[in-house]
PDB file of C-alpha atoms in Angstrom:
ATOM      1  CA  MET A   1     -20.533  -5.878  -0.171  1.00 80.00           C
ATOM      2  CA  SER A   2     -21.532  -6.148  -3.971  1.00 83.00           C
ATOM      3  CA  ARG A   3     -19.161  -8.834  -5.667  1.00 90.00           C
ATOM      4  CA  GLY A   4     -19.283  -6.575  -8.968  1.00 90.00           C
ATOM      5  CA  PHE A   5     -15.978  -4.719  -8.418  1.00 94.00           C
ATOM      6  CA  ILE A   6     -14.275  -7.756  -8.707  1.00 96.00           C
ATOM      7  CA  GLU A   7     -14.286  -7.689 -12.430  1.00 95.00           C
ATOM      8  CA  GLN A   8     -12.881  -4.588 -12.913  1.00 94.00           C
ATOM      9  CA  LEU A   9      -9.540  -5.792 -11.202  1.00 97.00           C
ATOM     10  CA  LYS A  10      -6.623  -6.615 -12.520  1.00 98.00           C
ATOM     11  CA  PHE A  11      -4.747  -9.787 -10.306  1.00 98.00           C
ATOM     12  CA  ASP A  12      -1.483 -10.367 -11.486  1.00 96.00           C
ATOM     13  CA  GLU A  13       0.123 -13.220 -13.217  1.00 95.00           C
ATOM     14  CA  LYS A  14       0.220 -15.137  -9.941  1.00 96.00           C
ATOM     15  CA  GLY A  15      -3.267 -14.421  -9.576  1.00 98.00           C
ATOM     16  CA  LEU A  16      -2.561 -11.469  -6.831  1.00 98.00           C
ATOM     17  CA  ILE A  17      -3.375  -8.240  -6.066  1.00 98.00           C
ATOM     18  CA  PRO A  18      -1.828  -5.911  -3.260  1.00 98.00           C
ATOM     19  CA  ALA A  19      -4.131  -4.485  -0.640  1.00 98.00           C
ATOM     20  CA  ILE A  20      -3.079  -1.724   1.245  1.00 98.00           C
ATOM     21  CA  ILE A  21      -4.934  -1.816   4.936  1.00 98.00           C
ATOM     22  CA  GLN A  22      -5.809   1.161   7.085  1.00 98.00           C
ATOM     23  CA  ASP A  23      -7.087   1.965  10.256  1.00 98.00           C
ATOM     24  CA  GLU A  24     -10.631   3.535   9.486  1.00 97.00           C
ATOM     25  CA  LYS A  25     -10.323   5.791  12.856  1.00 96.00           C
ATOM     26  CA  THR A  26      -6.639   6.794  12.867  1.00 96.00           C
ATOM     27  CA  GLN A  27      -6.270   6.683   9.085  1.00 97.00           C
ATOM     28  CA  GLN A  28      -3.007   4.729   9.880  1.00 97.00           C
ATOM     29  CA  VAL A  29      -1.463   2.533   7.493  1.00 98.00           C
ATOM     30  CA  LEU A  30      -1.443  -1.004   9.051  1.00 98.00           C
ATOM     31  CA  MET A  31      -0.254  -3.079   6.591  1.00 98.00           C
ATOM     32  CA  LEU A  32       0.273  -4.431   3.093  1.00 98.00           C
ATOM     33  CA  ALA A  33      -0.888  -8.083   2.226  1.00 98.00           C
ATOM     34  CA  TYR A  34      -1.890  -9.770  -1.100  1.00 98.00           C
ATOM     35  CA  MET A  35      -5.107 -11.095  -1.790  1.00 98.00           C
ATOM     36  CA  ASN A  36      -6.177 -13.775  -4.516  1.00 98.00           C
ATOM     37  CA  ARG A  37      -9.671 -13.686  -5.715  1.00 98.00           C
ATOM     38  CA  GLU A  38     -10.693 -16.234  -3.581  1.00 98.00           C
ATOM     39  CA  SER A  39      -9.346 -14.253  -0.369  1.00 98.00           C
ATOM     40  CA  LEU A  40     -11.465 -11.428  -1.466  1.00 98.00           C
ATOM     41  CA  LEU A  41     -14.780 -12.920  -2.039  1.00 97.00           C
ATOM     42  CA  LYS A  42     -13.945 -14.438   1.382  1.00 98.00           C
ATOM     43  CA  THR A  43     -13.296 -10.815   2.706  1.00 98.00           C
ATOM     44  CA  LEU A  44     -16.916  -9.874   1.146  1.00 97.00           C
ATOM     45  CA  GLU A  45     -18.606 -12.710   2.399  1.00 97.00           C
ATOM     46  CA  SER A  46     -17.453 -12.510   6.147  1.00 97.00           C
ATOM     47  CA  GLY A  47     -16.695  -9.161   6.422  1.00 98.00           C
ATOM     48  CA  TYR A  48     -13.183  -9.665   7.778  1.00 98.00           C
ATOM     49  CA  THR A  49      -9.815  -9.739   5.966  1.00 98.00           C
ATOM     50  CA  TRP A  50      -8.496 -12.790   4.486  1.00 98.00           C
ATOM     51  CA  PHE A  51      -5.376 -12.700   2.426  1.00 98.00           C
ATOM     52  CA  TYR A  52      -3.298 -14.886   0.457  1.00 98.00           C
ATOM     53  CA  SER A  53      -0.020 -16.106   2.097  1.00 96.00           C
ATOM     54  CA  ARG A  54       2.703 -16.236  -0.666  1.00 93.00           C
ATOM     55  CA  SER A  55       4.919 -17.917   1.913  1.00 92.00           C
ATOM     56  CA  ARG A  56       2.629 -20.688   3.113  1.00 94.00           C
ATOM     57  CA  GLN A  57       0.777 -20.522  -0.182  1.00 95.00           C
ATOM     58  CA  CYS A  58      -2.863 -20.754   1.408  1.00 97.00           C
ATOM     59  CA  LEU A  59      -5.682 -18.461   2.513  1.00 98.00           C
ATOM     60  CA  TRP A  60      -5.782 -16.858   6.089  1.00 97.00           C
ATOM     61  CA  MET A  61      -7.552 -14.706   8.320  1.00 98.00           C
ATOM     62  CA  LYS A  62      -5.782 -12.024  10.042  1.00 97.00           C
ATOM     63  CA  GLY A  63      -6.392 -12.660  13.667  1.00 96.00           C
ATOM     64  CA  GLU A  64      -7.547 -16.062  13.168  1.00 95.00           C
ATOM     65  CA  THR A  65      -4.993 -16.913  15.831  1.00 91.00           C
ATOM     66  CA  SER A  66      -4.075 -13.764  17.676  1.00 91.00           C
ATOM     67  CA  GLY A  67      -7.778 -12.615  18.151  1.00 96.00           C
ATOM     68  CA  ASN A  68      -6.801  -9.106  16.168  1.00 96.00           C
ATOM     69  CA  VAL A  69      -9.438  -9.047  13.438  1.00 98.00           C
ATOM     70  CA  GLN A  70      -9.741  -6.465  11.173  1.00 98.00           C
ATOM     71  CA  ARG A  71     -13.588  -5.382  10.344  1.00 98.00           C
ATOM     72  CA  VAL A  72     -13.734  -4.538   6.973  1.00 98.00           C
ATOM     73  CA  LYS A  73     -15.280  -0.971   6.283  1.00 98.00           C
ATOM     74  CA  ASN A  74     -14.977  -0.083   2.373  1.00 97.00           C
ATOM     75  CA  ILE A  75     -13.149  -1.145  -0.252  1.00 98.00           C
ATOM     76  CA  ALA A  76     -11.327   1.248  -2.981  1.00 98.00           C
ATOM     77  CA  TYR A  77      -9.602   0.219  -6.250  1.00 97.00           C
ATOM     78  CA  ASP A  78      -6.965   2.457  -7.633  1.00 98.00           C
ATOM     79  CA  CYS A  79      -6.928   4.004 -11.102  1.00 97.00           C
ATOM     80  CA  ASP A  80      -4.805   1.152 -12.802  1.00 96.00           C
ATOM     81  CA  GLN A  81      -7.214  -1.357 -11.013  1.00 97.00           C
ATOM     82  CA  ASP A  82      -4.391  -3.171  -9.601  1.00 98.00           C
ATOM     83  CA  SER A  83      -4.221  -2.240  -5.944  1.00 98.00           C
ATOM     84  CA  LEU A  84      -6.760  -2.047  -3.324  1.00 98.00           C
ATOM     85  CA  LEU A  85      -7.141   0.354  -0.485  1.00 98.00           C
ATOM     86  CA  ILE A  86      -8.983  -1.627   2.580  1.00 98.00           C
ATOM     87  CA  THR A  87     -10.328   0.616   5.486  1.00 98.00           C
ATOM     88  CA  VAL A  88     -10.646  -1.389   8.468  1.00 98.00           C
ATOM     89  CA  ASP A  89     -11.655  -1.738  12.341  1.00 98.00           C
ATOM     90  CA  GLN A  90      -8.263  -3.075  13.980  1.00 98.00           C
ATOM     91  CA  GLU A  91      -8.771  -5.432  16.802  1.00 97.00           C
ATOM     92  CA  GLY A  92      -5.646  -5.037  19.065  1.00 96.00           C
ATOM     93  CA  ALA A  93      -2.784  -4.713  16.807  1.00 96.00           C
ATOM     94  CA  ALA A  94      -2.348  -5.404  13.223  1.00 97.00           C
ATOM     95  CA  CYS A  95       1.118  -6.567  13.373  1.00 96.00           C
ATOM     96  CA  HIS A  96       2.593 -10.083  14.328  1.00 94.00           C
ATOM     97  CA  THR A  97       5.712  -8.642  16.279  1.00 95.00           C
ATOM     98  CA  GLY A  98       2.834  -7.052  18.580  1.00 95.00           C
ATOM     99  CA  HIS A  99       3.251  -3.345  16.844  1.00 96.00           C
ATOM    100  CA  TYR A 100      -0.014  -1.633  15.899  1.00 96.00           C
ATOM    101  CA  SER A 101       1.048  -1.013  12.548  1.00 97.00           C
ATOM    102  CA  CYS A 102       3.660  -3.339  10.744  1.00 98.00           C
ATOM    103  CA  PHE A 103       5.069   0.040   9.430  1.00 98.00           C
ATOM    104  CA  TYR A 104       6.671   0.377  12.745  1.00 97.00           C
ATOM    105  CA  ARG A 105      10.262   1.413  11.950  1.00 95.00           C
ATOM    106  CA  ASP A 106      11.441   4.489  10.039  1.00 95.00           C
ATOM    107  CA  TRP A 107      14.237   4.740   8.020  1.00 93.00           C
ATOM    108  CA  ASP A 108      16.670   5.945  10.631  1.00 91.00           C
ATOM    109  CA  GLY A 109      15.342   3.178  13.226  1.00 87.00           C
ATOM    110  CA  THR A 110      13.091   5.376  15.124  1.00 91.00           C
ATOM    111  CA  LEU A 111      10.303   3.073  16.307  1.00 90.00           C
ATOM    112  CA  VAL A 112       6.955   5.151  15.269  1.00 89.00           C
ATOM    113  CA  SER A 113       4.157   2.369  16.279  1.00 88.00           C
ATOM    114  CA  PRO A 114       3.802   0.857  19.721  1.00 86.00           C
ATOM    115  CA  ARG A 115       4.246  -2.566  20.941  1.00 91.00           C
ATOM    116  CA  LEU A 116       0.513  -3.868  22.110  1.00 92.00           C
ATOM    117  CA  PHE A 117       1.343  -7.350  22.998  1.00 91.00           C
ATOM    118  CA  ASP A 118       4.248  -9.667  23.293  1.00 90.00           C
ATOM    119  CA  PRO A 119       4.039 -12.366  20.375  1.00 92.00           C
ATOM    120  CA  GLU A 120       5.253 -15.179  22.837  1.00 88.00           C
ATOM    121  CA  GLU A 121       2.316 -14.607  24.771  1.00 87.00           C
ATOM    122  CA  VAL A 122      -0.032 -14.776  21.503  1.00 86.00           C
ATOM    123  CA  TYR A 123       1.155 -17.285  19.092  1.00 83.00           C
ATOM    124  CA  PRO A 124       1.701 -20.712  19.654  1.00 75.00           C
ATOM    125  CA  ARG A 125       5.557 -22.519  18.988  1.00 68.00           C
ATOM    126  CA  ARG A 126       6.026 -24.134  16.065  1.00 57.00           C
TER     127      ARG A 126
ATOM    128  CA  MET B   1      18.299  10.397   4.720  1.00 80.00           C
ATOM    129  CA  SER B   2      20.572   8.021   5.470  1.00 84.00           C
ATOM    130  CA  ARG B   3      20.934   5.296   2.830  1.00 90.00           C
ATOM    131  CA  GLY B   4      21.530   2.388   5.574  1.00 90.00           C
ATOM    132  CA  PHE B   5      17.846   1.069   5.816  1.00 94.00           C
ATOM    133  CA  ILE B   6      18.175   0.097   2.032  1.00 96.00           C
ATOM    134  CA  GLU B   7      20.354  -2.620   2.962  1.00 95.00           C
ATOM    135  CA  GLN B   8      17.578  -4.127   5.350  1.00 94.00           C
ATOM    136  CA  LEU B   9      14.678  -4.005   2.461  1.00 97.00           C
ATOM    137  CA  LYS B  10      14.127  -7.400   0.302  1.00 98.00           C
ATOM    138  CA  PHE B  11      13.233  -6.505  -3.193  1.00 98.00           C
ATOM    139  CA  ASP B  12      11.560  -9.288  -4.911  1.00 96.00           C
ATOM    140  CA  GLU B  13      12.455 -11.289  -8.020  1.00 95.00           C
ATOM    141  CA  LYS B  14      12.160  -8.470 -10.313  1.00 96.00           C
ATOM    142  CA  GLY B  15      14.099  -6.095  -7.869  1.00 98.00           C
ATOM    143  CA  LEU B  16      11.279  -4.422  -7.067  1.00 98.00           C
ATOM    144  CA  ILE B  17       9.284  -3.529  -3.355  1.00 98.00           C
ATOM    145  CA  PRO B  18       5.908  -2.058  -3.580  1.00 98.00           C
ATOM    146  CA  ALA B  19       5.452   2.100  -1.914  1.00 98.00           C
ATOM    147  CA  ILE B  20       2.310   3.239  -0.572  1.00 98.00           C
ATOM    148  CA  ILE B  21       2.204   6.892  -0.752  1.00 98.00           C
ATOM    149  CA  GLN B  22       0.349   8.607   1.950  1.00 98.00           C
ATOM    150  CA  ASP B  23      -0.319  12.021   2.197  1.00 98.00           C
ATOM    151  CA  GLU B  24       1.415  13.697   5.479  1.00 97.00           C
ATOM    152  CA  LYS B  25      -1.106  15.835   6.462  1.00 96.00           C
ATOM    153  CA  THR B  26      -4.537  14.094   5.620  1.00 96.00           C
ATOM    154  CA  GLN B  27      -3.007  10.736   6.021  1.00 97.00           C
ATOM    155  CA  GLN B  28      -4.987   9.982   2.773  1.00 97.00           C
ATOM    156  CA  VAL B  29      -3.403   7.000   0.759  1.00 98.00           C
ATOM    157  CA  LEU B  30      -2.567   8.613  -2.286  1.00 98.00           C
ATOM    158  CA  MET B  31      -1.108   5.337  -4.726  1.00 98.00           C
ATOM    159  CA  LEU B  32       0.802   2.450  -4.619  1.00 98.00           C
ATOM    160  CA  ALA B  33       3.899   2.041  -7.282  1.00 98.00           C
ATOM    161  CA  TYR B  34       6.870   0.027  -7.181  1.00 98.00           C
ATOM    162  CA  MET B  35      10.786   1.160  -6.860  1.00 98.00           C
ATOM    163  CA  ASN B  36      13.672  -0.192  -7.542  1.00 98.00           C
ATOM    164  CA  ARG B  37      16.811   0.301  -5.510  1.00 98.00           C
ATOM    165  CA  GLU B  38      17.855   3.056  -8.214  1.00 98.00           C
ATOM    166  CA  SER B  39      15.111   4.766  -7.707  1.00 98.00           C
ATOM    167  CA  LEU B  40      14.664   4.645  -4.094  1.00 98.00           C
ATOM    168  CA  LEU B  41      18.064   6.441  -4.404  1.00 97.00           C
ATOM    169  CA  LYS B  42      17.310   8.682  -6.278  1.00 98.00           C
ATOM    170  CA  THR B  43      14.071   9.471  -4.129  1.00 98.00           C
ATOM    171  CA  LEU B  44      16.653   9.909  -1.320  1.00 97.00           C
ATOM    172  CA  GLU B  45      19.154  11.979  -2.946  1.00 97.00           C
ATOM    173  CA  SER B  46      16.606  14.002  -4.665  1.00 97.00           C
ATOM    174  CA  GLY B  47      13.686  14.601  -1.785  1.00 98.00           C
ATOM    175  CA  TYR B  48      11.120  13.626  -4.177  1.00 98.00           C
ATOM    176  CA  THR B  49       9.355  10.474  -5.306  1.00 98.00           C
ATOM    177  CA  TRP B  50      10.965   8.180  -7.994  1.00 98.00           C
ATOM    178  CA  PHE B  51       9.507   5.084  -9.287  1.00 98.00           C
ATOM    179  CA  TYR B  52      10.423   2.024 -11.194  1.00 98.00           C
ATOM    180  CA  SER B  53       7.467   1.766 -14.414  1.00 96.00           C
ATOM    181  CA  ARG B  54       6.663  -1.911 -15.068  1.00 93.00           C
ATOM    182  CA  SER B  55       4.878  -1.220 -17.829  1.00 92.00           C
ATOM    183  CA  ARG B  56       7.528   1.091 -19.648  1.00 93.00           C
ATOM    184  CA  GLN B  57      10.395  -0.310 -17.968  1.00 95.00           C
ATOM    185  CA  CYS B  58      11.716   2.820 -17.066  1.00 97.00           C
ATOM    186  CA  LEU B  59      12.325   5.129 -13.991  1.00 98.00           C
ATOM    187  CA  TRP B  60      10.152   8.264 -13.589  1.00 97.00           C
ATOM    188  CA  MET B  61       9.735  10.903 -11.120  1.00 98.00           C
ATOM    189  CA  LYS B  62       6.357  11.377 -10.062  1.00 97.00           C
ATOM    190  CA  GLY B  63       4.788  14.810 -11.851  1.00 96.00           C
ATOM    191  CA  GLU B  64       7.910  15.215 -14.084  1.00 95.00           C
ATOM    192  CA  THR B  65       5.323  15.925 -16.601  1.00 91.00           C
ATOM    193  CA  SER B  66       2.159  17.489 -14.644  1.00 92.00           C
ATOM    194  CA  GLY B  67       4.241  19.485 -11.989  1.00 96.00           C
ATOM    195  CA  ASN B  68       2.483  17.430  -9.625  1.00 96.00           C
ATOM    196  CA  VAL B  69       5.545  16.178  -7.478  1.00 98.00           C
ATOM    197  CA  GLN B  70       5.624  14.685  -4.259  1.00 98.00           C
ATOM    198  CA  ARG B  71       8.305  16.191  -1.565  1.00 98.00           C
ATOM    199  CA  VAL B  72       9.026  12.825   0.948  1.00 98.00           C
ATOM    200  CA  LYS B  73       8.545  13.738   4.308  1.00 98.00           C
ATOM    201  CA  ASN B  74       9.466  10.193   5.590  1.00 97.00           C
ATOM    202  CA  ILE B  75       9.954   6.758   5.004  1.00 98.00           C
ATOM    203  CA  ALA B  76       8.938   3.430   6.790  1.00 98.00           C
ATOM    204  CA  TYR B  77       9.580  -0.107   6.618  1.00 97.00           C
ATOM    205  CA  ASP B  78       7.490  -3.015   7.072  1.00 98.00           C
ATOM    206  CA  CYS B  79       7.922  -6.027   9.623  1.00 97.00           C
ATOM    207  CA  ASP B  80       8.759  -8.274   6.607  1.00 96.00           C
ATOM    208  CA  GLN B  81      10.988  -5.386   5.309  1.00 97.00           C
ATOM    209  CA  ASP B  82       9.357  -5.711   1.876  1.00 98.00           C
ATOM    210  CA  SER B  83       7.081  -3.005   1.412  1.00 98.00           C
ATOM    211  CA  LEU B  84       7.487   0.736   1.787  1.00 98.00           C
ATOM    212  CA  LEU B  85       5.580   3.481   3.792  1.00 98.00           C
ATOM    213  CA  ILE B  86       6.295   6.762   2.205  1.00 98.00           C
ATOM    214  CA  THR B  87       4.802  10.118   3.561  1.00 98.00           C
ATOM    215  CA  VAL B  88       4.718  12.905   1.609  1.00 98.00           C
ATOM    216  CA  ASP B  89       3.604  16.578   0.868  1.00 98.00           C
ATOM    217  CA  GLN B  90       1.782  16.556  -2.453  1.00 98.00           C
ATOM    218  CA  GLU B  91       1.386  18.889  -4.999  1.00 97.00           C
ATOM    219  CA  GLY B  92      -1.552  19.050  -7.184  1.00 96.00           C
ATOM    220  CA  ALA B  93      -3.301  15.623  -7.422  1.00 96.00           C
ATOM    221  CA  ALA B  94      -1.271  12.728  -7.385  1.00 97.00           C
ATOM    222  CA  CYS B  95      -3.834  10.699 -10.069  1.00 96.00           C
ATOM    223  CA  HIS B  96      -3.105  10.784 -13.591  1.00 94.00           C
ATOM    224  CA  THR B  97      -6.776  11.011 -14.522  1.00 95.00           C
ATOM    225  CA  GLY B  98      -6.851  14.478 -12.220  1.00 95.00           C
ATOM    226  CA  HIS B  99      -8.202  12.756  -9.254  1.00 96.00           C
ATOM    227  CA  TYR B 100      -6.683  13.679  -5.799  1.00 96.00           C
ATOM    228  CA  SER B 101      -5.651  10.210  -4.975  1.00 97.00           C
ATOM    229  CA  CYS B 102      -5.716   7.011  -7.446  1.00 98.00           C
ATOM    230  CA  PHE B 103      -7.857   5.263  -4.736  1.00 98.00           C
ATOM    231  CA  TYR B 104     -11.044   7.280  -5.823  1.00 97.00           C
ATOM    232  CA  ARG B 105     -13.435   4.877  -6.514  1.00 95.00           C
ATOM    233  CA  ASP B 106     -14.846   2.574  -3.613  1.00 95.00           C
ATOM    234  CA  TRP B 107     -16.528  -1.297  -4.375  1.00 93.00           C
ATOM    235  CA  ASP B 108     -19.516   0.256  -5.244  1.00 91.00           C
ATOM    236  CA  GLY B 109     -18.361   2.742  -7.605  1.00 87.00           C
ATOM    237  CA  THR B 110     -18.661   5.880  -5.504  1.00 90.00           C
ATOM    238  CA  LEU B 111     -16.254   8.506  -6.440  1.00 90.00           C
ATOM    239  CA  VAL B 112     -14.594   9.221  -3.198  1.00 88.00           C
ATOM    240  CA  SER B 113     -11.505  11.606  -3.901  1.00 88.00           C
ATOM    241  CA  PRO B 114     -12.254  14.788  -5.950  1.00 86.00           C
ATOM    242  CA  ARG B 115     -10.867  15.504  -9.809  1.00 91.00           C
ATOM    243  CA  LEU B 116      -8.757  18.630  -9.542  1.00 92.00           C
ATOM    244  CA  PHE B 117      -7.549  18.695 -13.030  1.00 91.00           C
ATOM    245  CA  ASP B 118      -8.151  17.778 -16.658  1.00 90.00           C
ATOM    246  CA  PRO B 119      -5.468  15.526 -17.822  1.00 92.00           C
ATOM    247  CA  GLU B 120      -6.145  16.347 -21.234  1.00 88.00           C
ATOM    248  CA  GLU B 121      -4.746  19.838 -20.283  1.00 87.00           C
ATOM    249  CA  VAL B 122      -2.047  18.532 -18.593  1.00 86.00           C
ATOM    250  CA  TYR B 123      -0.423  15.505 -20.332  1.00 83.00           C
ATOM    251  CA  PRO B 124       0.810  16.056 -24.038  1.00 75.00           C
ATOM    252  CA  ARG B 125      -0.906  13.970 -26.644  1.00 68.00           C
ATOM    253  CA  ARG B 126       0.887  10.553 -27.250  1.00 57.00           C
TER     254      ARG B 126
END
């Protein structure tokens, strides 16, 4: 993918832009995460999603620990050039809780996305 | 819809939470906008999406001028409780440019969402 479109984007005062991640096949929205310029470049170069963690203040590759990587299929940006929509081929589950989508709970508490793995078995204890 | 889930949400330091708006029928992602507590309450009360405009610093109802309202079908929130996924029944087009989705441009400039109206004919000149 060409990097040219990055010049069109408006990163916020912290240098971040929100990225909506959507499953290309099912069209299910999987997560919302933040990218800075560097993580977007790494995403373009590698073909896998990289984000910026606001809590840990570092770059992270989705699935680096769990193996649940996201292969990038397409990137679109919105009218205000301040958010991204990235369609992916999701390996395993997107959410660190083991659910397929991070949006697994409805407003009334209904579980709407299945749990595909037990995080205790996937992530090392810290 | 019950308001109870709002207590679970984490609004950011400006009192905002990003809301992904998705078309319930086509599953197309239409836009990303921000809500504060008050606009989320108005959304729940009215059944139509209300947002907080960061540039104009006021609440706005999507479609109030254009008629392109969004009827809320469901609201989900993510694992970190800091973003919303709202599925809607979209009247007309979601984008103020006349495109069905705000994400109408791919990284390579391809137009991926049709233009359904001419904004010059819909919005009053300012």
